[in-house]
mmCIF file of C-alpha atoms and ligand atoms in Angstrom:
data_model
loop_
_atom_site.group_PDB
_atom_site.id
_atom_site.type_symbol
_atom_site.label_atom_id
_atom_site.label_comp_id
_atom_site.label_asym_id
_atom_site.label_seq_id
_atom_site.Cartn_x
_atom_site.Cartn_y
_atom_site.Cartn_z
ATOM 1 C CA UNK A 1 -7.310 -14.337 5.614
ATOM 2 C CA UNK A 2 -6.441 -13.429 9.135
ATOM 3 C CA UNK A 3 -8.458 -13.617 12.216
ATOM 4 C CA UNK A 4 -8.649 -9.720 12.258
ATOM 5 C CA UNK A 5 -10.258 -7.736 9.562
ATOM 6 C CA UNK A 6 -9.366 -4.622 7.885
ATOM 7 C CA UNK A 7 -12.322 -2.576 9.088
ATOM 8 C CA UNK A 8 -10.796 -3.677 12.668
ATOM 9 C CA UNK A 9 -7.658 -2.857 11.725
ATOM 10 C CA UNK A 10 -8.939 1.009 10.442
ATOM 11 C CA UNK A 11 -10.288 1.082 13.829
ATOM 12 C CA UNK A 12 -7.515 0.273 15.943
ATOM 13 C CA UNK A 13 -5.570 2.727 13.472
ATOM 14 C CA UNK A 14 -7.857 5.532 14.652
ATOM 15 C CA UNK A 15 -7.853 4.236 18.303
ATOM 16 C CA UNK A 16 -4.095 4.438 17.767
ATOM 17 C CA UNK A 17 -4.190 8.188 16.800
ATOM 18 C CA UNK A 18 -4.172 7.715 12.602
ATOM 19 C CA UNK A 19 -6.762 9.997 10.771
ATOM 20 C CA UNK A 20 -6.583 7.804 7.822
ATOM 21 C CA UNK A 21 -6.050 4.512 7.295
ATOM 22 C CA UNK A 22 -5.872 1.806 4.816
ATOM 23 C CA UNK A 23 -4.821 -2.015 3.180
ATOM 24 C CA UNK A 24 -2.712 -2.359 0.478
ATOM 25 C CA UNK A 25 -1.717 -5.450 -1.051
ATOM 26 C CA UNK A 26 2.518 -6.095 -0.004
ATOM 27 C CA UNK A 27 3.537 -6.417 -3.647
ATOM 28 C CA UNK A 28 4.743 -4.405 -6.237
ATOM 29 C CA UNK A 29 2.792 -1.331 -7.315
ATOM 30 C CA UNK A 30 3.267 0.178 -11.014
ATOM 31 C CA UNK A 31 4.306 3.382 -9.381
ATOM 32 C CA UNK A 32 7.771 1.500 -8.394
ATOM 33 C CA UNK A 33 9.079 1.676 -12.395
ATOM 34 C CA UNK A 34 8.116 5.694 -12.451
ATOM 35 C CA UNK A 35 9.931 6.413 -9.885
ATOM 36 C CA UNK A 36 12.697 4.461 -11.031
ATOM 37 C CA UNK A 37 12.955 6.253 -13.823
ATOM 38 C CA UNK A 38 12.186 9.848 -11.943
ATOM 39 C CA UNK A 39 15.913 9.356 -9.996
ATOM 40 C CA UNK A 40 17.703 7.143 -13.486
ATOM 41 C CA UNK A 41 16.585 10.828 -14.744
ATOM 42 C CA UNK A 42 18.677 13.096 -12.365
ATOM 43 C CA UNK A 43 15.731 14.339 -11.508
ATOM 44 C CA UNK A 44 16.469 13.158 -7.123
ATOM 45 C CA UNK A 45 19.521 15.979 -7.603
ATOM 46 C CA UNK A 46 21.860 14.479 -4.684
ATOM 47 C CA UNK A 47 19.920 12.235 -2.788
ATOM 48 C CA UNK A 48 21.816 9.540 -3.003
ATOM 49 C CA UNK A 49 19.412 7.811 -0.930
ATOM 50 C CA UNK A 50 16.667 7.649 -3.873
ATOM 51 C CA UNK A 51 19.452 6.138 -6.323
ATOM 52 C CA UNK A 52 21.620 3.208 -4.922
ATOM 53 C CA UNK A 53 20.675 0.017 -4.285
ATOM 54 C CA UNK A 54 17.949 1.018 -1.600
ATOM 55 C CA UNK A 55 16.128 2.050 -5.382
ATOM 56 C CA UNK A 56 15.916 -2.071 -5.713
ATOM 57 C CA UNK A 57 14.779 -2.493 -1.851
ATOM 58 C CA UNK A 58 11.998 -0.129 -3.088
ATOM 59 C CA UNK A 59 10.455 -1.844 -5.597
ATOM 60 C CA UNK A 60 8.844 -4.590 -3.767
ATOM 61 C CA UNK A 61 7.973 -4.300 0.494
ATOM 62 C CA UNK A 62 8.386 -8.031 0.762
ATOM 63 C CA UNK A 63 12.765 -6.781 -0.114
ATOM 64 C CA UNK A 64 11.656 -5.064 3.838
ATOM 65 C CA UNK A 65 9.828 -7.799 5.287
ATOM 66 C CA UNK A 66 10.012 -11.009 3.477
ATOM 67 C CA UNK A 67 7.121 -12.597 5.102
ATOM 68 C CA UNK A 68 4.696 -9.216 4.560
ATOM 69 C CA UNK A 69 1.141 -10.136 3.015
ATOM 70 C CA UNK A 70 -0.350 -6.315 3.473
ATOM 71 C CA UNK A 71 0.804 -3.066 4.068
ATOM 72 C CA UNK A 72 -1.307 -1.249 6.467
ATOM 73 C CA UNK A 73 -0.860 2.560 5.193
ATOM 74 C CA UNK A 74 -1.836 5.279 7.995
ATOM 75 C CA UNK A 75 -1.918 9.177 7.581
ATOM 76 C CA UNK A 76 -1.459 11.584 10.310
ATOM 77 C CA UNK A 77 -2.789 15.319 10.046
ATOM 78 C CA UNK A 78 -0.463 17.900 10.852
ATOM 79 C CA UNK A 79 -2.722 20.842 10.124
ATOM 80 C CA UNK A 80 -3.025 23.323 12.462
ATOM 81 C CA UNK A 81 -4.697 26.878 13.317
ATOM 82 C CA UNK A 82 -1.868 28.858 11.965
ATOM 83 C CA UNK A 83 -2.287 30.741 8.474
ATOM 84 C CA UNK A 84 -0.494 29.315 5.259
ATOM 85 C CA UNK A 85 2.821 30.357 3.712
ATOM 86 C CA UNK A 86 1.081 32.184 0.814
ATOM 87 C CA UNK A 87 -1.346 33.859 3.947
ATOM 88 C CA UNK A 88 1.509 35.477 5.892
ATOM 89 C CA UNK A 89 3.253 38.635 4.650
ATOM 90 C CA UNK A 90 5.613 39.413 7.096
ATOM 91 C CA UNK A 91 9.149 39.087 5.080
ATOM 92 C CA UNK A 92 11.039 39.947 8.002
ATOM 93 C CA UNK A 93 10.270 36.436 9.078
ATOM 94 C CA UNK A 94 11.901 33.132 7.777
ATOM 95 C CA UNK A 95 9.436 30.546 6.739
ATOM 96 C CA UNK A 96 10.254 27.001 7.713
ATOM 97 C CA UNK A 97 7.782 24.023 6.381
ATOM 98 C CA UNK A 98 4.294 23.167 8.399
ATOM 99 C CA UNK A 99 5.826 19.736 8.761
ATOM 100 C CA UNK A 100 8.868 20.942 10.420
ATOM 101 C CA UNK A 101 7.334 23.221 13.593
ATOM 102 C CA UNK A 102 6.845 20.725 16.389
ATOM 103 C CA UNK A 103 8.387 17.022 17.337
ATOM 104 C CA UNK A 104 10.012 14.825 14.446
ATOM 105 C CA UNK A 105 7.197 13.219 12.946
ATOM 106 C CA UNK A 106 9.178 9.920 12.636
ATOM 107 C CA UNK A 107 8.920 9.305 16.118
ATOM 108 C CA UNK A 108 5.724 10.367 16.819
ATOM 109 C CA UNK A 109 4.469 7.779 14.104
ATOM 110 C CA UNK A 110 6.845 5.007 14.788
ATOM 111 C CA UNK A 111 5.185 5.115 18.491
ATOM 112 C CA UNK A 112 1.608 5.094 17.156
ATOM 113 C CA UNK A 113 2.598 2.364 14.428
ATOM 114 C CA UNK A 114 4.146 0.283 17.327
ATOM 115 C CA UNK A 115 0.853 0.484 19.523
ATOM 116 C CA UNK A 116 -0.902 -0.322 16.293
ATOM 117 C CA UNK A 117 0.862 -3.402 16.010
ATOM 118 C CA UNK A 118 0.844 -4.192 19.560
ATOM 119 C CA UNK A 119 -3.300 -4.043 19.903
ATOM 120 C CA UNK A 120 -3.051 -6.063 17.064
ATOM 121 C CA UNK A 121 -0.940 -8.671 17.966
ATOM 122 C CA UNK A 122 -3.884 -8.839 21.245
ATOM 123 C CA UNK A 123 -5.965 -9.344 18.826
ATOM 124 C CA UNK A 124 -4.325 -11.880 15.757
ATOM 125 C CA UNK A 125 -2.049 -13.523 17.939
ATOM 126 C CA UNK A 126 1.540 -13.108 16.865
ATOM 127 C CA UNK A 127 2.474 -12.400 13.424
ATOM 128 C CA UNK A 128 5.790 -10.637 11.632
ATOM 129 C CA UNK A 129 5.832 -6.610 11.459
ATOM 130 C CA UNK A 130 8.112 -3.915 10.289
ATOM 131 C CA UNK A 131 7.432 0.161 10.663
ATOM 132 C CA UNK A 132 8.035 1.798 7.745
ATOM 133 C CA UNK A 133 8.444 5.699 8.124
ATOM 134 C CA UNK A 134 10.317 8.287 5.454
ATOM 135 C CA UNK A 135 13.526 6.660 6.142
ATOM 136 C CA UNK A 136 12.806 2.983 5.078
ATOM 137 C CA UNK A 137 13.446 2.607 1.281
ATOM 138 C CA UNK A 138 9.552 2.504 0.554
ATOM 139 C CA UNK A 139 6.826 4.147 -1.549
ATOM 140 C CA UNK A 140 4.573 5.513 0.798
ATOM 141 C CA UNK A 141 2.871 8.165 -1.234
ATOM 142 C CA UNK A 142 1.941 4.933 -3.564
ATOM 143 C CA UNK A 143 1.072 2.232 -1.355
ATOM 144 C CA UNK A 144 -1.206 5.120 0.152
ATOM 145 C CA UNK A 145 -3.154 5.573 -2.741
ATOM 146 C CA UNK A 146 -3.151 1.529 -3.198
ATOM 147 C CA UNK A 147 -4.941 1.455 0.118
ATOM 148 C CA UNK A 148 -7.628 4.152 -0.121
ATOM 149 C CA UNK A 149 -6.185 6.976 1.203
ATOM 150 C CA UNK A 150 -6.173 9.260 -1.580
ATOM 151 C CA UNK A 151 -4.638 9.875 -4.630
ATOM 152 C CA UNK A 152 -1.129 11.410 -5.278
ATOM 153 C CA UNK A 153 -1.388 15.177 -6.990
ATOM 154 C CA UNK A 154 0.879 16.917 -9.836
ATOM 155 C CA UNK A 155 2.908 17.912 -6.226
ATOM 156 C CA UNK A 156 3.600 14.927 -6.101
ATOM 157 C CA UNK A 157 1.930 14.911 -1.945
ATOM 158 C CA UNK A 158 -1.071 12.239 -1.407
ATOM 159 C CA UNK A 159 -4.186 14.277 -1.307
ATOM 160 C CA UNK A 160 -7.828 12.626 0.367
ATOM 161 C CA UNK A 161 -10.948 14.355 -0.517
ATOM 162 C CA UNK A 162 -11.811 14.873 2.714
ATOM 163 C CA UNK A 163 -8.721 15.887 4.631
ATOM 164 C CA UNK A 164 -6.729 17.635 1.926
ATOM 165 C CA UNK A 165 -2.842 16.489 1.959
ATOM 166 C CA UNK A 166 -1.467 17.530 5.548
ATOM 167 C CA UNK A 167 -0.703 14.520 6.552
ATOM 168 C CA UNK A 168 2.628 12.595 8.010
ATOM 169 C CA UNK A 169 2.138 9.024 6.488
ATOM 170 C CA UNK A 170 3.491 6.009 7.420
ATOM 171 C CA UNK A 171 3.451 2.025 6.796
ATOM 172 C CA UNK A 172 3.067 -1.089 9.516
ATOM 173 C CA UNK A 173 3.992 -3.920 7.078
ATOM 174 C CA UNK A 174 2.843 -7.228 7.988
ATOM 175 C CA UNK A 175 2.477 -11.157 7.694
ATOM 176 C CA UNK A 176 -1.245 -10.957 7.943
ATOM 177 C CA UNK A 177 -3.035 -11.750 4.781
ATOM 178 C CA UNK A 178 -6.108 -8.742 4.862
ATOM 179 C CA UNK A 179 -8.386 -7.367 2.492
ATOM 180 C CA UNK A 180 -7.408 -4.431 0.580
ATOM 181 C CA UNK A 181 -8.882 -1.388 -0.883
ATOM 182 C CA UNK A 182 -8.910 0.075 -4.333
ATOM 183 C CA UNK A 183 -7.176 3.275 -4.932
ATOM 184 C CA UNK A 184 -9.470 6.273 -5.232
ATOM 185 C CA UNK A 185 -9.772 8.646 -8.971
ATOM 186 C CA UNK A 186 -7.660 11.213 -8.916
ATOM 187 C CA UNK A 187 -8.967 14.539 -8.410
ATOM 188 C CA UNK A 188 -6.717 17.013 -9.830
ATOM 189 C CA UNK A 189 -8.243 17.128 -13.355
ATOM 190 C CA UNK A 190 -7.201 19.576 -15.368
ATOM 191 C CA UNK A 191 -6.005 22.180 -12.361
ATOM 192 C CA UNK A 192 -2.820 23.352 -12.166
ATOM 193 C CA UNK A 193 -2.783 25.800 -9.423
ATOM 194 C CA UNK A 194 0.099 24.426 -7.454
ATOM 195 C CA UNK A 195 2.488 24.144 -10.871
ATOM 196 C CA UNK A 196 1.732 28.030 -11.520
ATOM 197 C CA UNK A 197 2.127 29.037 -8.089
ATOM 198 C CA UNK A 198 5.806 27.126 -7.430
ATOM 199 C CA UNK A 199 8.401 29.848 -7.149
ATOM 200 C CA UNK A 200 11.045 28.216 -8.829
ATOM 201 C CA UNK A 201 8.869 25.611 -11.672
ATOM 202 C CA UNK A 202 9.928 23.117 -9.870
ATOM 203 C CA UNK A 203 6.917 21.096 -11.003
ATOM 204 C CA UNK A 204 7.804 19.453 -14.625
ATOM 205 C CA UNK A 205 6.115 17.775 -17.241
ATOM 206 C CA UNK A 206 7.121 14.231 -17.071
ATOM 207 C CA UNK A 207 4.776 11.982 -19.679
ATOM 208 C CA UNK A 208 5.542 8.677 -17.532
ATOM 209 C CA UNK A 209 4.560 10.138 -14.117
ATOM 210 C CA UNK A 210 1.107 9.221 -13.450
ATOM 211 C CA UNK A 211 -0.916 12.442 -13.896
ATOM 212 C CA UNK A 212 2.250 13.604 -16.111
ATOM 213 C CA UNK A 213 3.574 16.185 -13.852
ATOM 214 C CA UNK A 214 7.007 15.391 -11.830
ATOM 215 C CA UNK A 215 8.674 17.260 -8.821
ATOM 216 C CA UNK A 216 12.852 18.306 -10.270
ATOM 217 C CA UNK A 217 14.138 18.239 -6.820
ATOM 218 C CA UNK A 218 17.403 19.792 -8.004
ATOM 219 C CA UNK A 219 14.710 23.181 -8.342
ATOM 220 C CA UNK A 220 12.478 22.306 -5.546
ATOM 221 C CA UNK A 221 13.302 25.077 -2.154
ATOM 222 C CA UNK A 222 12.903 21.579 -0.555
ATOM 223 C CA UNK A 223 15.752 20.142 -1.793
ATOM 224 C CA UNK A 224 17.608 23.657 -1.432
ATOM 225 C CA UNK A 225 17.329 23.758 1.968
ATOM 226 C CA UNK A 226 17.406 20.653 3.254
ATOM 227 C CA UNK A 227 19.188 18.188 1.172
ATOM 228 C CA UNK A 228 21.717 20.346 -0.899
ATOM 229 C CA UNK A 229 25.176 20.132 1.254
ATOM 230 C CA UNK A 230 27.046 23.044 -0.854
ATOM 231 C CA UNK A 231 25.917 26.031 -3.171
ATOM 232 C CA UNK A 232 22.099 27.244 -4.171
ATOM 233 C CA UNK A 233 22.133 27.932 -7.609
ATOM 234 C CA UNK A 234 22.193 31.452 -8.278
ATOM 235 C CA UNK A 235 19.409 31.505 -10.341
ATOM 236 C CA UNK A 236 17.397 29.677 -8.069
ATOM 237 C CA UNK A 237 18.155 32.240 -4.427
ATOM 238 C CA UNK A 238 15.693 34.734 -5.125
ATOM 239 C CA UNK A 239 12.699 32.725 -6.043
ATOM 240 C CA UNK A 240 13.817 30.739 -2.540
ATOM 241 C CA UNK A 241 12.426 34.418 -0.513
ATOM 242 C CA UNK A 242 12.108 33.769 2.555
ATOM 243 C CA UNK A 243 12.168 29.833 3.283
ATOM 244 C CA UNK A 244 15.026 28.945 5.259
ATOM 245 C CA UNK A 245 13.581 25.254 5.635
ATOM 246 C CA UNK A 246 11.531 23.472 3.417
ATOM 247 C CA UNK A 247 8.243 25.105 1.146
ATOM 248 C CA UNK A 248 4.685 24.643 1.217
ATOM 249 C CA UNK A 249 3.420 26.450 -1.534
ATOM 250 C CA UNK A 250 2.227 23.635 -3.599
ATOM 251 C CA UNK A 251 0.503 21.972 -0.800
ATOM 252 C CA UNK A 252 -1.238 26.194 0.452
ATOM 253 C CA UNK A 253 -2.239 27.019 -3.449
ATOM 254 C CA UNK A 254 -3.930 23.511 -3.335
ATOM 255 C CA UNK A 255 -8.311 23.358 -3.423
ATOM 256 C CA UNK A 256 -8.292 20.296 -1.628
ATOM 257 C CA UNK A 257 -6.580 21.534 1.455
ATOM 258 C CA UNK A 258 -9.492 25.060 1.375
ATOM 259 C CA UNK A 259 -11.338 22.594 3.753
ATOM 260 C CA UNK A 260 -9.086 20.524 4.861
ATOM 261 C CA UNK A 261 -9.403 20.294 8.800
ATOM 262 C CA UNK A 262 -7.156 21.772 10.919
ATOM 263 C CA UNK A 263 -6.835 19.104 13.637
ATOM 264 C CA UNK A 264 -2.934 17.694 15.017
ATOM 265 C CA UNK A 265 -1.479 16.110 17.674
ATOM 266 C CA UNK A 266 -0.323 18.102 20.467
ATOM 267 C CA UNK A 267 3.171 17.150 19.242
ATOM 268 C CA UNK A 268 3.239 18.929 15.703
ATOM 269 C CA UNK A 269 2.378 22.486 17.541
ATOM 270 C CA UNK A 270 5.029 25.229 16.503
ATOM 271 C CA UNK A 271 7.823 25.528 18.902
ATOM 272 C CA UNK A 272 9.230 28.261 16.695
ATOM 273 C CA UNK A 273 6.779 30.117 13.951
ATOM 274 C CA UNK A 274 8.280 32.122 11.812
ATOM 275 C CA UNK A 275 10.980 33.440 13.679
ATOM 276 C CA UNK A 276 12.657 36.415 12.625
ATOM 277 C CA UNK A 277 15.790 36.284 9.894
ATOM 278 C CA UNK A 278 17.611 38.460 11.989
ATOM 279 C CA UNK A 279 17.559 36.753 15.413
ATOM 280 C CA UNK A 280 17.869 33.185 13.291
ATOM 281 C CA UNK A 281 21.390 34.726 12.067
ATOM 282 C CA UNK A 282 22.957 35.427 14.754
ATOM 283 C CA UNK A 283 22.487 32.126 16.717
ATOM 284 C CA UNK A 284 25.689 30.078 17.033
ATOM 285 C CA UNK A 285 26.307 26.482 16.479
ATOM 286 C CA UNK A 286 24.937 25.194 19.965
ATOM 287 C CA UNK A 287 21.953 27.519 19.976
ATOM 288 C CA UNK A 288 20.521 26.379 16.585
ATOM 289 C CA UNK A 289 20.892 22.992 18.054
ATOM 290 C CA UNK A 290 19.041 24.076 20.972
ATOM 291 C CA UNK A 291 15.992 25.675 19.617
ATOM 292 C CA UNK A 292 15.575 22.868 17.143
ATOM 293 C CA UNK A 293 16.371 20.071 19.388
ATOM 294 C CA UNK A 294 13.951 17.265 18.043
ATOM 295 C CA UNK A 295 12.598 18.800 15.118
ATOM 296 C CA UNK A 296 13.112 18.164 11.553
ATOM 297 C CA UNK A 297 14.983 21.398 11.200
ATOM 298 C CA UNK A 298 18.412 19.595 12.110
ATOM 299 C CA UNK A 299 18.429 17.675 9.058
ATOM 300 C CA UNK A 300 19.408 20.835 7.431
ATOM 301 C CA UNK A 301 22.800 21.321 9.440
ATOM 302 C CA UNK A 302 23.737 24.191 11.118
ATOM 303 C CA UNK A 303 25.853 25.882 8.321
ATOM 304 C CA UNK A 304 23.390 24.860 5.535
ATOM 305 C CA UNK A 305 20.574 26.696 7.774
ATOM 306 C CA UNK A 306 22.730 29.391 8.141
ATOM 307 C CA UNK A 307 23.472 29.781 4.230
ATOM 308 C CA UNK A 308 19.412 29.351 3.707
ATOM 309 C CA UNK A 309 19.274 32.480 6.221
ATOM 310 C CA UNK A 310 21.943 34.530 4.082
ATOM 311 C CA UNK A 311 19.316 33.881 1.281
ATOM 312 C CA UNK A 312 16.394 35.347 2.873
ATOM 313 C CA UNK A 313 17.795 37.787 4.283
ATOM 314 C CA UNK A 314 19.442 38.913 0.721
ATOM 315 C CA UNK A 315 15.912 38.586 -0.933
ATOM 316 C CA UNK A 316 14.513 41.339 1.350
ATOM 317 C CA UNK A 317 17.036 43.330 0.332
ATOM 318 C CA UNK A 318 17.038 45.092 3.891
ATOM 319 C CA UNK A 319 20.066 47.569 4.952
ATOM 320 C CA UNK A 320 19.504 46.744 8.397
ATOM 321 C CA UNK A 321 20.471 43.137 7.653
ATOM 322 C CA UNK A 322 24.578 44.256 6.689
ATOM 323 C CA UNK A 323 25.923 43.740 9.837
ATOM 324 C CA UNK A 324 24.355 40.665 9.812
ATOM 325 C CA UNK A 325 25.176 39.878 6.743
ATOM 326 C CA UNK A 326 29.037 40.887 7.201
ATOM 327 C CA UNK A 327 29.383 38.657 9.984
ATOM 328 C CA UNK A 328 28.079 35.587 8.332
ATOM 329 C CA UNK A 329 30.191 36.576 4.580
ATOM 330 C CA UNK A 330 33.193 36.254 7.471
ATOM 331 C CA UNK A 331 32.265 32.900 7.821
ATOM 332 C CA UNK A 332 35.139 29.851 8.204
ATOM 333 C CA UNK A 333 32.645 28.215 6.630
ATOM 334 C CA UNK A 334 32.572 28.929 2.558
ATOM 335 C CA UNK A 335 29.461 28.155 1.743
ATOM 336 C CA UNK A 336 27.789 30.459 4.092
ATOM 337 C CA UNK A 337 30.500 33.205 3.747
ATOM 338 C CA UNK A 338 29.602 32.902 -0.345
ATOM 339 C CA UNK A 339 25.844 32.955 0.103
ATOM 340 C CA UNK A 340 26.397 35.867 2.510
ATOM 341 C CA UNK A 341 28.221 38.191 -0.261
ATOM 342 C CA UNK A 342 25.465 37.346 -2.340
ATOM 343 C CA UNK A 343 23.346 38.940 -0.082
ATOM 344 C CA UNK A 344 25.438 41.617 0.829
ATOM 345 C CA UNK A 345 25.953 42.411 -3.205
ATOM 346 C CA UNK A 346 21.455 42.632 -3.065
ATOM 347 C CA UNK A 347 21.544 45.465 -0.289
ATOM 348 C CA UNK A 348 24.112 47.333 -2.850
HETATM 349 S S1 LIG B 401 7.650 22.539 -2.322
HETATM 350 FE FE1 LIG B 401 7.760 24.668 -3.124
HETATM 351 S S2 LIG B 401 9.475 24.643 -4.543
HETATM 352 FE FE2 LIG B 401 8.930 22.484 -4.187
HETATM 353 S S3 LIG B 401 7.491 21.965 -5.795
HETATM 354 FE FE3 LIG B 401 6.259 22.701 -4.095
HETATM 355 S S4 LIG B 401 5.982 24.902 -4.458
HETATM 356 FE FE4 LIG B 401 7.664 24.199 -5.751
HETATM 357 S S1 LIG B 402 -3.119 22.305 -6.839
HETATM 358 FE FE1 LIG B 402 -4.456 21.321 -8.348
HETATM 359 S S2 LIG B 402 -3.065 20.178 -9.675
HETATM 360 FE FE2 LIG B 402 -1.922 20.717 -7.836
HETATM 361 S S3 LIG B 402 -2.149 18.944 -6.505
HETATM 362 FE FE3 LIG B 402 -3.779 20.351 -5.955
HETATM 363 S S4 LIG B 402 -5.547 19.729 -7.226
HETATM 364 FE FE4 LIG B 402 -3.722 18.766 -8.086
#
């Protein structure tokens, strides 16, 4: 066992700016042959990412870190005092996700897991680490749960008693041998708010997921907006209304989040909220890069954004929008210039 223990560790993880943290064991987790079968299933739609041989690198963190002993599993609350998606009428107004509104969360949680490991290091003496954040080819939803910090819901986020599911979540693997934790019940019993409440049923029975409930990305607004390169399926545009980036409908309709505190780093505040479809449409390639400088929001690419726009904007069915609209169906871009005619066909 190492010289530092894992309470000590959960406190330098607070001191370090974590509102949850945790010890998992760095070996396989049963989880890993789910989700194998989750993307073998089609289910991961174009995320090539989930599928090739980063799907192996998954299965076991030592494939990351060959000397790791523990993952040390940290959660970050990005809750703040602004209402929820399912709160907020206003259709005029494009919804993008909570998670997206302020700084990239990668690199506000690579900078806390770094000072994590740092204060650690003054404390163990030198040892092996690795950050692992979103883009590393790791479970982090189920080394989460294997270290305490909740237990992952039929949405398929990780959900703590206490603090709901807002959280950012990220991994410090390491050499040190500690003492782990025991993953908590699960808690969403025989609720099934957030599977009613999904616009588009994204949320699937799946009788080898762990509380038998999977997320179908390829129906997920998600996965529309942020990952899907070319066309929205047409059955799948008007149940998208108004999000332009990302949905978090599951994660709103959810009891656990009623009480869930509002409390985030400075960072996560919303340098955009809800900004109108209209003013959203009109910007050009360098503006969009402007206003989202830093965000998530890039990830979505300008002309992908700007075909999620020609969706909203068709689903409120708003005259006003044609001119809009017309500009963005004359598009050199196809995509956009398709989604736009859709639109333009829903204000016939
Ligand atoms: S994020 Fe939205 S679309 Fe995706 S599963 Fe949740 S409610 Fe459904
Ligand atoms: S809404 Fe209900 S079923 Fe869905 S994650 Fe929350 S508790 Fe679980």
């Amino acid at each position: 066992m190492s010289r530092v223990t894992s309470s000590r560790v959960k406190e330098l993880a607070r001191a370090c700016g974590f509102d949850l943290a945790g010890i998992a064991a760095a070996t396989p987790v049963p989880e890993a042959d789910w989700f194998q079968r989750w993307a073998a299933s089609g289910m991961a739609g174009e995320m090539a990412y989930l599928t090739d041989h980063r799907a192996d690198i998954r299965r076991d963190p030592r494939r990351l870190l060959a000397s790791a002993r523990s993952v040390i599993c940290v959660g970050k609350l990005y809750r703040g005092p602004e209402p929820l998606s399912t709160e907020f009428d206003a259709s005029e107004r494009a919804w993008i996700s909570r998670y997206a509104w302020g700084e990239d969360y990668h690199r506000v949680l690579r900078r806390g897991l770094r000072r994590l490991a740092r204060r650690l290091e003054a404390e163990a003496g030198s040892f092996d680490w690795r950050i692992a954040v979103d883009t590393a080819p790791f479970l982090d939803a189920a080394y989460a749960r294997h270290a305490g910090l909740g237990w992952v819901g039929k949405n398929t986020c990780l959900i703590n008693e206490k603090q709901g599911s807002w959280f950012f979540l990220g991994a410090l693997l390491v050499s040190l041998e500690l003492e782990p934790e025991a993953p908590p019940p699960e808690r969403c019993g025989s609720c099934t708010r957030c599977i009613e409440a999904c616009p588009t049923q994204a949320i699937v029975p799946d009788p080898a997921a762990p509380l038998g409930w999977s997320v179908d990305a390829r129906r997920c607004i998600s996965y529309l907006t942020i990952e899907l390169r070319g066309a929205i399926p047409e059955e799948l545009r008007e149940p998208m209304g108004r999000h332009v980036f990302g949905c978090d409908i599951c994660q709103d309709v959810c009891p656990w989040n009623r009480r869930a505190p509002a409390n985030r780093d400075a960072a996560f505040a919303p340098r955009q909220f809800a900004p109108p479809l209209e003013r959203l449409a009109a910007l050009t390639e360098e503006e969009f890069r402007e206003m989202f400088r830093g965000t998530p929001v890039t990830r979505a690419r300008y002309r992908g954004f700007l075909r999620n726009v020609a969706v909203a904007m068709g689903n409120r069915r708003d005259a006003a929008y044609r001119p809009a609209l017309e500009r963005l169906a004359a598009s050199a871009d196809p995509v956009v210039a398709e989604h736009a005619r859709w639109a333009l066909r829903r204000l016939d």
